[in-house]
mmCIF file of C-alpha atoms in Angstrom:
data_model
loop_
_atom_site.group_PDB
_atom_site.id
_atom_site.type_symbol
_atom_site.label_atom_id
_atom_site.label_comp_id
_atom_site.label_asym_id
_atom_site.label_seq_id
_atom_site.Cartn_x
_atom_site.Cartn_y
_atom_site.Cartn_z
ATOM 1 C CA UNK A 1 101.804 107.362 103.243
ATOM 2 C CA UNK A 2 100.242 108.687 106.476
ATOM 3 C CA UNK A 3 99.629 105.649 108.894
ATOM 4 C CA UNK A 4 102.355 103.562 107.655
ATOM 5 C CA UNK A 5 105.633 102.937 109.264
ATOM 6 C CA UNK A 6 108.393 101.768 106.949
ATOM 7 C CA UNK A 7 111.650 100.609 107.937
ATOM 8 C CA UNK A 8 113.826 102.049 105.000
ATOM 9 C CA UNK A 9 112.436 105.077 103.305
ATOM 10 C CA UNK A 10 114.587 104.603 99.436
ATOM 11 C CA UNK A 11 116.256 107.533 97.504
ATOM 12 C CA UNK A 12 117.171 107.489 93.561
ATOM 13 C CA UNK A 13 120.113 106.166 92.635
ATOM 14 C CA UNK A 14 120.314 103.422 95.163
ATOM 15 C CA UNK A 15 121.809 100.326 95.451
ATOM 16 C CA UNK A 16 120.679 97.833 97.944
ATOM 17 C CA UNK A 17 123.348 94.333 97.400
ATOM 18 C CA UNK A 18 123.560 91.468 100.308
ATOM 19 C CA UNK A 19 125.672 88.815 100.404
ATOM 20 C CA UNK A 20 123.248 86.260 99.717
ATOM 21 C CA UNK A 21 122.105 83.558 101.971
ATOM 22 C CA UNK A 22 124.232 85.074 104.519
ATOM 23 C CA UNK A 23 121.998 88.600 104.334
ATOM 24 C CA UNK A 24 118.876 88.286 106.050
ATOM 25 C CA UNK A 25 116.687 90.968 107.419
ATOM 26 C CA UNK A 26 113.867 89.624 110.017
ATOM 27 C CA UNK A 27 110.999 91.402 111.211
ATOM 28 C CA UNK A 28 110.888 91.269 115.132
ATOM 29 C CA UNK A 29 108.076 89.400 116.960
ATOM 30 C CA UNK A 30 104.912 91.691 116.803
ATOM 31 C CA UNK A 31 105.668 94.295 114.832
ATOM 32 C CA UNK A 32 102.397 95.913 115.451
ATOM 33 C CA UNK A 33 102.617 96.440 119.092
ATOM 34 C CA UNK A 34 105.525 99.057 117.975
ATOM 35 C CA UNK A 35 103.889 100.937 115.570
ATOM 36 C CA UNK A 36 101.039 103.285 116.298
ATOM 37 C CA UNK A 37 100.294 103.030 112.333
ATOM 38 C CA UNK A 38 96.803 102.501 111.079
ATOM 39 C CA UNK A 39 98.194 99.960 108.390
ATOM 40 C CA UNK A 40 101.029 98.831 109.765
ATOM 41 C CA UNK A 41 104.690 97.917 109.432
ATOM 42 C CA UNK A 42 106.757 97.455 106.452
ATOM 43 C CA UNK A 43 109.860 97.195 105.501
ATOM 44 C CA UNK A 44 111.686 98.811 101.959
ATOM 45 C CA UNK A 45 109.318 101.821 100.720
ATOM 46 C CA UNK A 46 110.118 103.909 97.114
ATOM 47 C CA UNK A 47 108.092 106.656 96.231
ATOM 48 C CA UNK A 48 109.010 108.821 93.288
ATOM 49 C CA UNK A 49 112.094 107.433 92.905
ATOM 50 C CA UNK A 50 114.283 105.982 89.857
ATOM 51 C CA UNK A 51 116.993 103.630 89.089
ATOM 52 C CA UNK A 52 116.519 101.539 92.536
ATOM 53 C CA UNK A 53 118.414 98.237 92.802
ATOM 54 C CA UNK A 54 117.541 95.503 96.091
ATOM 55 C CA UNK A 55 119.449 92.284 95.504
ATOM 56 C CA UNK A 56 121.289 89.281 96.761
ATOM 57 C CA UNK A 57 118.962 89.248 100.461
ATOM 58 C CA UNK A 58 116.545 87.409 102.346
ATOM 59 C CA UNK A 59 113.417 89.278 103.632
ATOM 60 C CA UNK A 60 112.145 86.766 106.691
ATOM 61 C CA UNK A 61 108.752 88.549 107.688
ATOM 62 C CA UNK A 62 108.350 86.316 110.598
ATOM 63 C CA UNK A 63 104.855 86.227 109.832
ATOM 64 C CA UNK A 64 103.766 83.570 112.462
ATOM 65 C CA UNK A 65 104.829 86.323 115.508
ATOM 66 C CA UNK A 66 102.931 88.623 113.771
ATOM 67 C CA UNK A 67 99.471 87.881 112.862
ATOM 68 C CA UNK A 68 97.059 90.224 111.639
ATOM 69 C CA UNK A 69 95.752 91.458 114.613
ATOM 70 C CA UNK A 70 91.433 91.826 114.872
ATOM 71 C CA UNK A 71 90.787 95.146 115.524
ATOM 72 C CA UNK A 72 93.282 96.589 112.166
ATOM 73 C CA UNK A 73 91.041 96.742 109.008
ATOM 74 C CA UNK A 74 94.006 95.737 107.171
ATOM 75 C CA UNK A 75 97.386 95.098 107.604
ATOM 76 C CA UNK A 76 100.269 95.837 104.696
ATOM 77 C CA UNK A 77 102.981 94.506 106.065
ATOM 78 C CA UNK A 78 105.226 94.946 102.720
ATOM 79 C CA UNK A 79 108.511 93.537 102.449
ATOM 80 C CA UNK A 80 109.270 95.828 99.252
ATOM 81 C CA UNK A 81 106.710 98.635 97.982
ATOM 82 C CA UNK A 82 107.764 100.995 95.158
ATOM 83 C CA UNK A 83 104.955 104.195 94.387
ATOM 84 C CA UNK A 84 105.535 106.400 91.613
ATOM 85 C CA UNK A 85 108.714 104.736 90.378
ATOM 86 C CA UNK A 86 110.780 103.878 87.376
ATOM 87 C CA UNK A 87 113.683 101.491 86.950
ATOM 88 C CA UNK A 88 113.548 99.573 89.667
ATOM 89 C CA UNK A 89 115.262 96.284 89.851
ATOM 90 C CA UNK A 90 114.667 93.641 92.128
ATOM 91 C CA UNK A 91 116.731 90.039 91.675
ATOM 92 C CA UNK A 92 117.563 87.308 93.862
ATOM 93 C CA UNK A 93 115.510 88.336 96.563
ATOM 94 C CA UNK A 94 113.665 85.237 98.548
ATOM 95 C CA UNK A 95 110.873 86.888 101.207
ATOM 96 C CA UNK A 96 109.190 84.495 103.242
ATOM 97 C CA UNK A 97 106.294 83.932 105.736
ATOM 98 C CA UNK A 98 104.722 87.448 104.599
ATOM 99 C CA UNK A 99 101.566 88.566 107.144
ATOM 100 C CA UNK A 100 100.776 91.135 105.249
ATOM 101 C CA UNK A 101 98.986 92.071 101.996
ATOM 102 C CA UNK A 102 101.939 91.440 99.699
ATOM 103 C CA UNK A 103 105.156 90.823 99.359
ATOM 104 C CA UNK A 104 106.541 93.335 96.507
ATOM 105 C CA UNK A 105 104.293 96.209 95.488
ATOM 106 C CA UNK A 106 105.081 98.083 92.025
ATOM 107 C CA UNK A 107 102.027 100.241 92.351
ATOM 108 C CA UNK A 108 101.260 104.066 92.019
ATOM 109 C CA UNK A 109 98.434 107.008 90.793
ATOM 110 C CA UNK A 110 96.455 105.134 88.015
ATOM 111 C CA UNK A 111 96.154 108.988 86.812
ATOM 112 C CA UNK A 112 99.429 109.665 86.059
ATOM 113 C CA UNK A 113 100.652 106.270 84.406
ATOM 114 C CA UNK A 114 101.415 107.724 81.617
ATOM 115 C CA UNK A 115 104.661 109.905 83.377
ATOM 116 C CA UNK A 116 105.040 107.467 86.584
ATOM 117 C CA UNK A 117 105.361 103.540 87.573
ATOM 118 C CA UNK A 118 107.767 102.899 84.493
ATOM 119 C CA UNK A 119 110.249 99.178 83.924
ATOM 120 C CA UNK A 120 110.183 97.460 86.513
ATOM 121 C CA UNK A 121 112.456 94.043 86.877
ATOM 122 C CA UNK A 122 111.590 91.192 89.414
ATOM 123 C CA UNK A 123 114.076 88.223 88.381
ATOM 124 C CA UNK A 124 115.464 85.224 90.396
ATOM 125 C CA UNK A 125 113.581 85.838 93.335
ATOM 126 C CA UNK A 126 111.267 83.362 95.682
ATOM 127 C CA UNK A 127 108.451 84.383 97.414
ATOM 128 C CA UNK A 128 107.310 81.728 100.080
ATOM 129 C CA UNK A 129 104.208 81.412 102.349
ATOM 130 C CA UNK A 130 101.781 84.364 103.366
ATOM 131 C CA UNK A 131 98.761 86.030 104.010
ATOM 132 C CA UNK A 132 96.044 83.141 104.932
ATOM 133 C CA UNK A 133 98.931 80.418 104.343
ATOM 134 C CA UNK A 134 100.512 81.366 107.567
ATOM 135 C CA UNK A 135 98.111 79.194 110.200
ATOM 136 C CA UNK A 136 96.266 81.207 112.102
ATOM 137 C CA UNK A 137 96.920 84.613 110.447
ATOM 138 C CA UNK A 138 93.122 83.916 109.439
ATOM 139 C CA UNK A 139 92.013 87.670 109.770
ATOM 140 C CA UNK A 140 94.362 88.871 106.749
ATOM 141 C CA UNK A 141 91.531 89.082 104.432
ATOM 142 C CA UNK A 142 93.963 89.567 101.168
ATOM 143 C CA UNK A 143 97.308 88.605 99.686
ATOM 144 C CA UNK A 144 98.896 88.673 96.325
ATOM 145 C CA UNK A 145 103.067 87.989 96.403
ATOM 146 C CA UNK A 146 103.467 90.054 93.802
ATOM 147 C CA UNK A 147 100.756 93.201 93.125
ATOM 148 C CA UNK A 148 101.415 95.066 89.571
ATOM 149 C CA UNK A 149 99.919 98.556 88.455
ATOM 150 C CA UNK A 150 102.544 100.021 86.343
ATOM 151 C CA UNK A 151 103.715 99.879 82.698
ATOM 152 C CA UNK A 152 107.081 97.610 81.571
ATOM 153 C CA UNK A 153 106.924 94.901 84.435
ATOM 154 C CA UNK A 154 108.915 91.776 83.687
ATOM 155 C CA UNK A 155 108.387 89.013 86.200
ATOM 156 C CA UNK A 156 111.280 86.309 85.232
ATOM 157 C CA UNK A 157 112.463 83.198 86.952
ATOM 158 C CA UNK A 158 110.491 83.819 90.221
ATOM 159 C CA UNK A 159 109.161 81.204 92.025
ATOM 160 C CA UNK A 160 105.942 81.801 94.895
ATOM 161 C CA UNK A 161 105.317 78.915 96.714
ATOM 162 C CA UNK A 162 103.007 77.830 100.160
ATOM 163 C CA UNK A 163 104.118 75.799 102.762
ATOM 164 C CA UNK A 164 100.173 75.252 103.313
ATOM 165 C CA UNK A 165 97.357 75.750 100.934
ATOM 166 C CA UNK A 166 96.109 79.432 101.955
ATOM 167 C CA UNK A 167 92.271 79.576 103.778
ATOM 168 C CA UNK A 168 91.214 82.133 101.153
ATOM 169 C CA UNK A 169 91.528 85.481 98.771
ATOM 170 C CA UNK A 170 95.895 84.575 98.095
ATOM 171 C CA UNK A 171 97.099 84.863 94.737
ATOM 172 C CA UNK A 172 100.261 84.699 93.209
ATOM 173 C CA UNK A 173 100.516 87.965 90.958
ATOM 174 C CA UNK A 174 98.097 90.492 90.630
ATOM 175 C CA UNK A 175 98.085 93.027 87.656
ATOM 176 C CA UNK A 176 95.845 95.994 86.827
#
C-alpha cells in the first residue's frame, strides 16, 4: 500500500457504529493537494484483518472539491477498502459523491483466495453518485460502487444510484 494515504488504518476485532444520519465523515476540499500519494486519498483501509464491523454512518466524499486531477494516472479515492480479509461486515452505510475508483473494495491476492478475502456482508447501505457522474470529474477513467474479488460476498438491500447519468466506464458492482 505504498503511495496511498488512508485515513483509518483497521485492526481485527473492530467495531466501527455511528449514530446514523447524525454520523457523517466528509472528505475536505482537495484532498489531493495534502497527500504526496501517487494514488491518492482514502478513507477506511483493512488489510489482513478479520471480524471488522463499519455501520450506522455516512461517508460524504465531497467529490465535486475533489476532482481527479490530470496529471494522476489514477485516483482511488476509497471510502472503504478491505485486502486480505475475512468477516467483514458493512450495513447501513450511505457514501456519496465518490471521485474515486470505488466506493467499497473487498479485494485481495487472487493467489491466495483460497486462505484470504473470506464472507463478506454489504447490507442496507446506499451508494450515490461517482466517478464520471460527478460533472466535471471527467478524467476519472473508472468506477464501480462496489468492486468484488473474494469468496462468500453477499450484497443485500443496497441501493447505488446517480444523480446524473455517468460520461463513461461506471458500473454498479464489479466481481471477479
Amino acid at each position: 500500500f505504498r503511495n496511498m494515504d488512508f485515513a483509518f488504518i483497521l485492526q481485527s476485532s473492530v467495531t466501527i457504529i455511528g449514530d446514523g444520519a447524525e454520523s457523517v465523515i466528509k472528505f475536505c476540499d482537495n484532498a489531493y493537494t495534502k497527500t504526496t500519494a501517487a494514488s491518492g486519498a482514502a478513507l477506511f483501509l483493512g488489510n489482513l484483518v478479520n471480524d471488522v464491523t463499519i455501520s450506522n454512518i455516512n461517508i460524504n466524499m465531497n467529490g465535486y472539491n475533489n476532482l481527479k486531477p490530470v496529471d494522476y494516472q489514477f485516483i482511488i479515492g476509497y471510502p472503504i477498502c478491505f485486502w486480505n480479509s475475512s468477516n467483514i461486515k458493512i450495513d447501513n452505510v450511505n457514501i456519496y459523491d465518490i471521485f474515486g475508483r470505488n466506493a467499497i473494495v473487498l479485494n485481495g491476492d487472487v493467489d491466495r483466495q483460497n486462505e484470504l478475502m473470506n464472507n463478506a456482508f454489504v447490507h442496507n447501505c446506499t451508494i450515490n453518485t461517482g466517478g464520471t457522474s460527478i460533472p466535471l470529474n471527467t478524467t476519472q477513467n473508472d468506477y464501480s460502487a462496489i468492486y468484488v474479488s473474494m469468496k462468500n460476498v453477499v450484497i443485500s438491500n443496497t441501493v447505488i444510484t446517480n444523480k446524473i447519468l455517468p460520461l463513461r466506464n461506471s458500473g454498479g458492482i464489479e466481481v471477479h
